Amino acid sequence: MKANIKPAIIGLIIILVLAFMICFIKYQETDQYNKLVKDLKEKGAKVEEVGDYQHVSFSAEIKKHIRIEGDSVFVFEYKNIESAELDASKISGDASRMAGSIMIWFSTPHLYKKDGLIILYLGNNKKVISFLEEVLGEQFAGA
């Protein structure tokens, strides 16, 4: 009977270690996103985390929807800077084309990138744009 307990305990330990590793990896994947939200809040922005978001034109692993001062902002987090740069290179300077497709936006597009993040804001709220520029620098594409 004792011989059967040891494999069960070892199996339980392996499962716990794997669960911890998955949680740790997930935390690491969202580190840039969490830093962005923290930095925006430190600048005085009112930030609300809405949840996950899907956008087919971006290949990011993590896609989030937040609101800054009530306006929707979409955050795309990539596994590395090179992946983010590759997606960014597919966006025309005025954001009228993305990955070869013509884009029709419901409002003025503003795209920013920093490290492994691409951020999309559709709107004209100067306060939101100011917060994004303070944290991310000038937009790389958009109007």
GROMACS .gro file of N, CA and C in nm, residues 23-136:
model
  342
   23CYS      N    1   0.068   2.946  -1.413
   23CYS     CA    2   0.027   3.074  -1.355
   23CYS      C    3   0.140   3.176  -1.366
   24PHE      N    4   0.264   3.135  -1.341
   24PHE     CA    5   0.377   3.225  -1.348
   24PHE      C    6   0.398   3.274  -1.491
   25ILE      N    7   0.388   3.184  -1.589
   25ILE     CA    8   0.404   3.222  -1.729
   25ILE      C    9   0.294   3.319  -1.769
   26LYS      N   10   0.171   3.294  -1.728
   26LYS     CA   11   0.060   3.384  -1.761
   26LYS      C   12   0.086   3.522  -1.700
   27TYR      N   13   0.136   3.525  -1.577
   27TYR     CA   14   0.166   3.653  -1.514
   27TYR      C   15   0.274   3.726  -1.593
   28GLN      N   16   0.377   3.655  -1.635
   28GLN     CA   17   0.485   3.717  -1.710
   28GLN      C   18   0.434   3.771  -1.843
   29GLU      N   19   0.343   3.697  -1.908
   29GLU     CA   20   0.290   3.741  -2.038
   29GLU      C   21   0.217   3.874  -2.027
   30THR      N   22   0.154   3.901  -1.916
   30THR     CA   23   0.075   4.023  -1.902
   30THR      C   24   0.152   4.133  -1.830
   31ASP      N   25   0.281   4.113  -1.806
   31ASP     CA   26   0.360   4.211  -1.733
   31ASP      C   27   0.362   4.346  -1.804
   32GLN      N   28   0.378   4.349  -1.936
   32GLN     CA   29   0.380   4.476  -2.010
   32GLN      C   30   0.244   4.545  -2.002
   33TYR      N   31   0.138   4.468  -2.016
   33TYR     CA   32   0.003   4.523  -2.006
   33TYR      C   33  -0.019   4.584  -1.867
   34ASN      N   34   0.019   4.511  -1.763
   34ASN     CA   35   0.003   4.561  -1.626
   34ASN      C   36   0.084   4.689  -1.604
   35LYS      N   37   0.204   4.694  -1.659
   35LYS     CA   38   0.288   4.813  -1.647
   35LYS      C   39   0.223   4.931  -1.719
   36LEU      N   40   0.167   4.908  -1.836
   36LEU     CA   41   0.098   5.014  -1.909
   36LEU      C   42  -0.015   5.073  -1.825
   37VAL      N   43  -0.099   4.987  -1.771
   37VAL     CA   44  -0.212   5.033  -1.689
   37VAL      C   45  -0.162   5.111  -1.568
   38LYS      N   46  -0.059   5.059  -1.503
   38LYS     CA   47  -0.001   5.126  -1.386
   38LYS      C   48   0.055   5.262  -1.425
   39ASP      N   49   0.131   5.269  -1.535
   39ASP     CA   50   0.190   5.395  -1.579
   39ASP      C   51   0.083   5.499  -1.614
   40LEU      N   52  -0.024   5.455  -1.679
   40LEU     CA   53  -0.132   5.548  -1.712
   40LEU      C   54  -0.197   5.604  -1.586
   41LYS      N   55  -0.221   5.516  -1.489
   41LYS     CA   56  -0.281   5.560  -1.363
   41LYS      C   57  -0.190   5.655  -1.288
   42GLU      N   58  -0.059   5.628  -1.292
   42GLU     CA   59   0.036   5.717  -1.225
   42GLU      C   60   0.039   5.855  -1.288
   43LYS      N   61   0.007   5.865  -1.417
   43LYS     CA   62   0.001   5.995  -1.486
   43LYS      C   63  -0.130   6.067  -1.457
   44GLY      N   64  -0.222   5.998  -1.387
   44GLY     CA   65  -0.349   6.061  -1.350
   44GLY      C   66  -0.466   6.018  -1.437
   45ALA      N   67  -0.445   5.925  -1.528
   45ALA     CA   68  -0.554   5.879  -1.614
   45ALA      C   69  -0.651   5.792  -1.536
   46LYS      N   70  -0.777   5.808  -1.568
   46LYS     CA   71  -0.880   5.720  -1.512
   46LYS      C   72  -0.887   5.599  -1.606
   47VAL      N   73  -0.842   5.482  -1.558
   47VAL     CA   74  -0.832   5.362  -1.640
   47VAL      C   75  -0.926   5.255  -1.586
   48GLU      N   76  -1.005   5.199  -1.675
   48GLU     CA   77  -1.096   5.089  -1.640
   48GLU      C   78  -1.059   4.969  -1.728
   49GLU      N   79  -1.032   4.856  -1.665
   49GLU     CA   80  -1.000   4.735  -1.740
   49GLU      C   81  -1.131   4.666  -1.775
   50VAL      N   82  -1.159   4.653  -1.904
   50VAL     CA   83  -1.286   4.597  -1.951
   50VAL      C   84  -1.276   4.446  -1.967
   51GLY      N   85  -1.169   4.398  -2.029
   51GLY     CA   86  -1.152   4.254  -2.046
   51GLY      C   87  -1.079   4.219  -2.174
   52ASP      N   88  -1.089   4.093  -2.213
   52ASP     CA   89  -1.023   4.045  -2.334
   52ASP      C   90  -1.093   4.100  -2.458
   53TYR      N   91  -1.019   4.104  -2.568
   53TYR     CA   92  -1.069   4.160  -2.693
   53TYR      C   93  -1.013   4.078  -2.808
   54GLN      N   94  -1.088   4.060  -2.912
   54GLN     CA   95  -1.041   3.987  -3.029
   54GLN      C   96  -1.036   4.079  -3.149
   55HIS      N   97  -0.926   4.079  -3.218
   55HIS     CA   98  -0.909   4.157  -3.340
   55HIS      C   99  -0.827   4.072  -3.434
   56VAL      N  100  -0.881   4.039  -3.548
   56VAL     CA  101  -0.816   3.944  -3.638
   56VAL      C  102  -0.691   4.000  -3.705
   57SER      N  103  -0.677   4.131  -3.716
   57SER     CA  104  -0.563   4.188  -3.787
   57SER      C  105  -0.434   4.189  -3.704
   58PHE      N  106  -0.445   4.166  -3.574
   58PHE     CA  107  -0.327   4.164  -3.490
   58PHE      C  108  -0.299   4.021  -3.445
   59SER      N  109  -0.171   3.982  -3.451
   59SER     CA  110  -0.135   3.844  -3.413
   59SER      C  111  -0.090   3.833  -3.268
   60ALA      N  112  -0.114   3.935  -3.188
   60ALA     CA  113  -0.072   3.936  -3.048
   60ALA      C  114  -0.133   3.819  -2.971
   61GLU      N  115  -0.057   3.771  -2.874
   61GLU     CA  116  -0.105   3.661  -2.790
   61GLU      C  117  -0.211   3.709  -2.692
   62ILE      N  118  -0.193   3.831  -2.642
   62ILE     CA  119  -0.287   3.886  -2.543
   62ILE      C  120  -0.348   4.012  -2.601
   63LYS      N  121  -0.480   4.019  -2.598
   63LYS     CA  122  -0.553   4.133  -2.653
   63LYS      C  123  -0.651   4.181  -2.547
   64LYS      N  124  -0.635   4.306  -2.505
   64LYS     CA  125  -0.716   4.359  -2.395
   64LYS      C  126  -0.789   4.487  -2.437
   65HIS      N  127  -0.903   4.508  -2.376
   65HIS     CA  128  -0.984   4.628  -2.396
   65HIS      C  129  -0.984   4.703  -2.264
   66ILE      N  130  -0.940   4.828  -2.268
   66ILE     CA  131  -0.946   4.914  -2.150
   66ILE      C  132  -1.019   5.042  -2.188
   67ARG      N  133  -1.057   5.118  -2.089
   67ARG     CA  134  -1.113   5.251  -2.113
   67ARG      C  135  -1.024   5.351  -2.040
   68ILE      N  136  -0.988   5.457  -2.112
   68ILE     CA  137  -0.913   5.567  -2.053
   68ILE      C  138  -1.004   5.689  -2.061
   69GLU      N  139  -1.034   5.745  -1.945
   69GLU     CA  140  -1.126   5.860  -1.939
   69GLU      C  141  -1.258   5.828  -2.010
   70GLY      N  142  -1.299   5.701  -2.005
   70GLY     CA  143  -1.425   5.658  -2.064
   70GLY      C  144  -1.417   5.615  -2.209
   71ASP      N  145  -1.304   5.641  -2.278
   71ASP     CA  146  -1.289   5.603  -2.419
   71ASP      C  147  -1.221   5.467  -2.431
   72SER      N  148  -1.266   5.388  -2.527
   72SER     CA  149  -1.209   5.255  -2.550
   72SER      C  150  -1.070   5.263  -2.610
   73VAL      N  151  -0.980   5.182  -2.556
   73VAL     CA  152  -0.843   5.167  -2.604
   73VAL      C  153  -0.814   5.017  -2.606
   74PHE      N  154  -0.747   4.972  -2.712
   74PHE     CA  155  -0.720   4.829  -2.729
   74PHE      C  156  -0.571   4.805  -2.721
   75VAL      N  157  -0.532   4.709  -2.638
   75VAL     CA  158  -0.392   4.680  -2.609
   75VAL      C  159  -0.360   4.541  -2.662
   76PHE      N  160  -0.256   4.534  -2.743
   76PHE     CA  161  -0.212   4.407  -2.801
   76PHE      C  162  -0.072   4.379  -2.750
   77GLU      N  163  -0.058   4.269  -2.675
   77GLU     CA  164   0.071   4.234  -2.616
   77GLU      C  165   0.128   4.112  -2.687
   78TYR      N  166   0.251   4.125  -2.732
   78TYR     CA  167   0.321   4.021  -2.808
   78TYR      C  168   0.422   3.951  -2.721
   79LYS      N  169   0.461   3.831  -2.764
   79LYS     CA  170   0.558   3.754  -2.686
   79LYS      C  171   0.697   3.817  -2.689
   80ASN      N  172   0.725   3.899  -2.794
   80ASN     CA  173   0.853   3.967  -2.800
   80ASN      C  174   0.841   4.092  -2.888
   81ILE      N  175   0.943   4.175  -2.881
   81ILE     CA  176   0.943   4.301  -2.956
   81ILE      C  177   0.940   4.276  -3.106
   82GLU      N  178   1.010   4.175  -3.151
   82GLU     CA  179   1.016   4.144  -3.294
   82GLU      C  180   0.877   4.114  -3.351
   83SER      N  181   0.795   4.041  -3.277
   83SER     CA  182   0.659   4.010  -3.323
   83SER      C  183   0.574   4.136  -3.331
   84ALA      N  184   0.590   4.224  -3.234
   84ALA     CA  185   0.516   4.351  -3.235
   84ALA      C  186   0.562   4.436  -3.353
   85GLU      N  187   0.692   4.442  -3.376
   85GLU     CA  188   0.745   4.521  -3.488
   85GLU      C  189   0.696   4.466  -3.622
   86LEU      N  190   0.685   4.334  -3.633
   86LEU     CA  191   0.637   4.273  -3.757
   86LEU      C  192   0.493   4.317  -3.785
   87ASP      N  193   0.407   4.310  -3.684
   87ASP     CA  194   0.268   4.356  -3.703
   87ASP      C  195   0.264   4.506  -3.732
   88ALA      N  196   0.345   4.583  -3.661
   88ALA     CA  197   0.346   4.729  -3.682
   88ALA      C  198   0.390   4.762  -3.824
   89SER      N  199   0.482   4.684  -3.879
   89SER     CA  200   0.531   4.711  -4.014
   89SER      C  201   0.424   4.688  -4.121
   90LYS      N  202   0.317   4.620  -4.087
   90LYS     CA  203   0.208   4.592  -4.181
   90LYS      C  204   0.101   4.702  -4.180
   91ILE      N  205   0.123   4.806  -4.098
   91ILE     CA  206   0.025   4.915  -4.086
   91ILE      C  207   0.080   5.038  -4.158
   92SER      N  208   0.001   5.093  -4.249
   92SER     CA  209   0.045   5.212  -4.320
   92SER      C  210   0.051   5.331  -4.225
   93GLY      N  211   0.128   5.432  -4.262
   93GLY     CA  212   0.147   5.549  -4.176
   93GLY      C  213   0.019   5.619  -4.137
   94ASP      N  214  -0.079   5.620  -4.227
   94ASP     CA  215  -0.207   5.685  -4.195
   94ASP      C  216  -0.311   5.584  -4.143
   95ALA      N  217  -0.269   5.458  -4.126
   95ALA     CA  218  -0.353   5.349  -4.075
   95ALA      C  219  -0.469   5.316  -4.169
   96SER      N  220  -0.458   5.354  -4.295
   96SER     CA  221  -0.564   5.322  -4.390
   96SER      C  222  -0.552   5.178  -4.443
   97ARG      N  223  -0.434   5.119  -4.425
   97ARG     CA  224  -0.412   4.980  -4.466
   97ARG      C  225  -0.346   4.904  -4.352
   98MET      N  226  -0.391   4.780  -4.336
   98MET     CA  227  -0.333   4.693  -4.235
   98MET      C  228  -0.321   4.553  -4.294
   99ALA      N  229  -0.199   4.504  -4.300
   99ALA     CA  230  -0.171   4.372  -4.357
   99ALA      C  231  -0.230   4.359  -4.497
  100GLY      N  232  -0.220   4.468  -4.575
  100GLY     CA  233  -0.268   4.467  -4.712
  100GLY      C  234  -0.416   4.494  -4.730
  101SER      N  235  -0.490   4.501  -4.623
  101SER     CA  236  -0.634   4.525  -4.631
  101SER      C  237  -0.664   4.673  -4.607
  102ILE      N  238  -0.763   4.722  -4.678
  102ILE     CA  239  -0.808   4.859  -4.657
  102ILE      C  240  -0.890   4.862  -4.527
  103MET      N  241  -0.856   4.959  -4.441
  103MET     CA  242  -0.924   4.969  -4.313
  103MET      C  243  -1.024   5.085  -4.316
  104ILE      N  244  -1.140   5.060  -4.265
  104ILE     CA  245  -1.241   5.163  -4.249
  104ILE      C  246  -1.269   5.172  -4.100
  105TRP      N  247  -1.224   5.280  -4.039
  105TRP     CA  248  -1.236   5.298  -3.895
  105TRP      C  249  -1.363   5.376  -3.863
  106PHE      N  250  -1.424   5.349  -3.751
  106PHE     CA  251  -1.544   5.422  -3.709
  106PHE      C  252  -1.509   5.556  -3.647
  107SER      N  253  -1.381   5.579  -3.619
  107SER     CA  254  -1.334   5.706  -3.567
  107SER      C  255  -1.186   5.718  -3.603
  108THR      N  256  -1.125   5.829  -3.567
  108THR     CA  257  -0.985   5.855  -3.603
  108THR      C  258  -0.892   5.755  -3.533
  109PRO      N  259  -0.810   5.682  -3.612
  109PRO     CA  260  -0.718   5.585  -3.552
  109PRO      C  261  -0.588   5.650  -3.503
  110HIS      N  262  -0.542   5.603  -3.389
  110HIS     CA  263  -0.413   5.642  -3.333
  110HIS      C  264  -0.348   5.513  -3.286
  111LEU      N  265  -0.231   5.480  -3.342
  111LEU     CA  266  -0.161   5.358  -3.304
  111LEU      C  267  -0.026   5.391  -3.243
  112TYR      N  268   0.001   5.329  -3.130
  112TYR     CA  269   0.124   5.350  -3.055
  112TYR      C  270   0.191   5.215  -3.035
  113LYS      N  271   0.323   5.217  -3.017
  113LYS     CA  272   0.392   5.094  -2.982
  113LYS      C  273   0.501   5.124  -2.882
  114LYS      N  274   0.522   5.029  -2.796
  114LYS     CA  275   0.629   5.037  -2.698
  114LYS      C  276   0.665   4.896  -2.658
  115ASP      N  277   0.792   4.865  -2.673
  115ASP     CA  278   0.841   4.731  -2.643
  115ASP      C  279   0.756   4.628  -2.718
  116GLY      N  280   0.693   4.536  -2.649
  116GLY     CA  281   0.612   4.433  -2.713
  116GLY      C  282   0.464   4.465  -2.716
  117LEU      N  283   0.428   4.592  -2.712
  117LEU     CA  284   0.288   4.634  -2.712
  117LEU      C  285   0.256   4.717  -2.835
  118ILE      N  286   0.136   4.698  -2.888
  118ILE     CA  287   0.076   4.791  -2.983
  118ILE      C  288  -0.056   4.833  -2.921
  119ILE      N  289  -0.081   4.964  -2.923
  119ILE     CA  290  -0.202   5.018  -2.862
  119ILE      C  291  -0.281   5.092  -2.970
  120LEU      N  292  -0.410   5.064  -2.977
  120LEU     CA  293  -0.499   5.126  -3.075
  120LEU      C  294  -0.604   5.208  -3.001
  121TYR      N  295  -0.609   5.336  -3.035
  121TYR     CA  296  -0.713   5.424  -2.983
  121TYR      C  297  -0.788   5.483  -3.101
  122LEU      N  298  -0.919   5.467  -3.100
  122LEU     CA  299  -1.005   5.524  -3.204
  122LEU      C  300  -1.085   5.637  -3.141
  123GLY      N  301  -1.044   5.760  -3.169
  123GLY     CA  302  -1.113   5.873  -3.111
  123GLY      C  303  -1.032   6.001  -3.124
  124ASN      N  304  -1.085   6.107  -3.067
  124ASN     CA  305  -1.021   6.238  -3.077
  124ASN      C  306  -1.008   6.308  -2.943
  125ASN      N  307  -1.028   6.236  -2.834
  125ASN     CA  308  -1.019   6.296  -2.702
  125ASN      C  309  -0.874   6.335  -2.674
  126LYS      N  310  -0.847   6.464  -2.671
  126LYS     CA  311  -0.711   6.513  -2.655
  126LYS      C  312  -0.649   6.469  -2.522
  127LYS      N  313  -0.733   6.452  -2.420
  127LYS     CA  314  -0.684   6.407  -2.290
  127LYS      C  315  -0.633   6.262  -2.299
  128VAL      N  316  -0.707   6.178  -2.368
  128VAL     CA  317  -0.665   6.038  -2.385
  128VAL      C  318  -0.537   6.033  -2.467
  129ILE      N  319  -0.534   6.108  -2.576
  129ILE     CA  320  -0.414   6.111  -2.661
  129ILE      C  321  -0.294   6.160  -2.581
  130SER      N  322  -0.313   6.261  -2.498
  130SER     CA  323  -0.204   6.313  -2.415
  130SER      C  324  -0.151   6.207  -2.319
  131PHE      N  325  -0.241   6.135  -2.252
  131PHE     CA  326  -0.198   6.028  -2.161
  131PHE      C  327  -0.120   5.921  -2.237
  132LEU      N  328  -0.171   5.880  -2.354
  132LEU     CA  329  -0.103   5.777  -2.432
  132LEU      C  330   0.035   5.824  -2.476
  133GLU      N  331   0.045   5.948  -2.520
  133GLU     CA  332   0.174   6.001  -2.564
  133GLU      C  333   0.272   6.015  -2.448
  134GLU      N  334   0.223   6.051  -2.329
  134GLU     CA  335   0.310   6.062  -2.212
  134GLU      C  336   0.372   5.928  -2.177
  135VAL      N  337   0.294   5.821  -2.189
  135VAL     CA  338   0.341   5.689  -2.148
  135VAL      C  339   0.411   5.615  -2.263
  136LEU      N  340   0.363   5.635  -2.387
  136LEU     CA  341   0.411   5.554  -2.499
  136LEU      C  342   0.495   5.630  -2.601
   0.00000   0.00000   0.00000
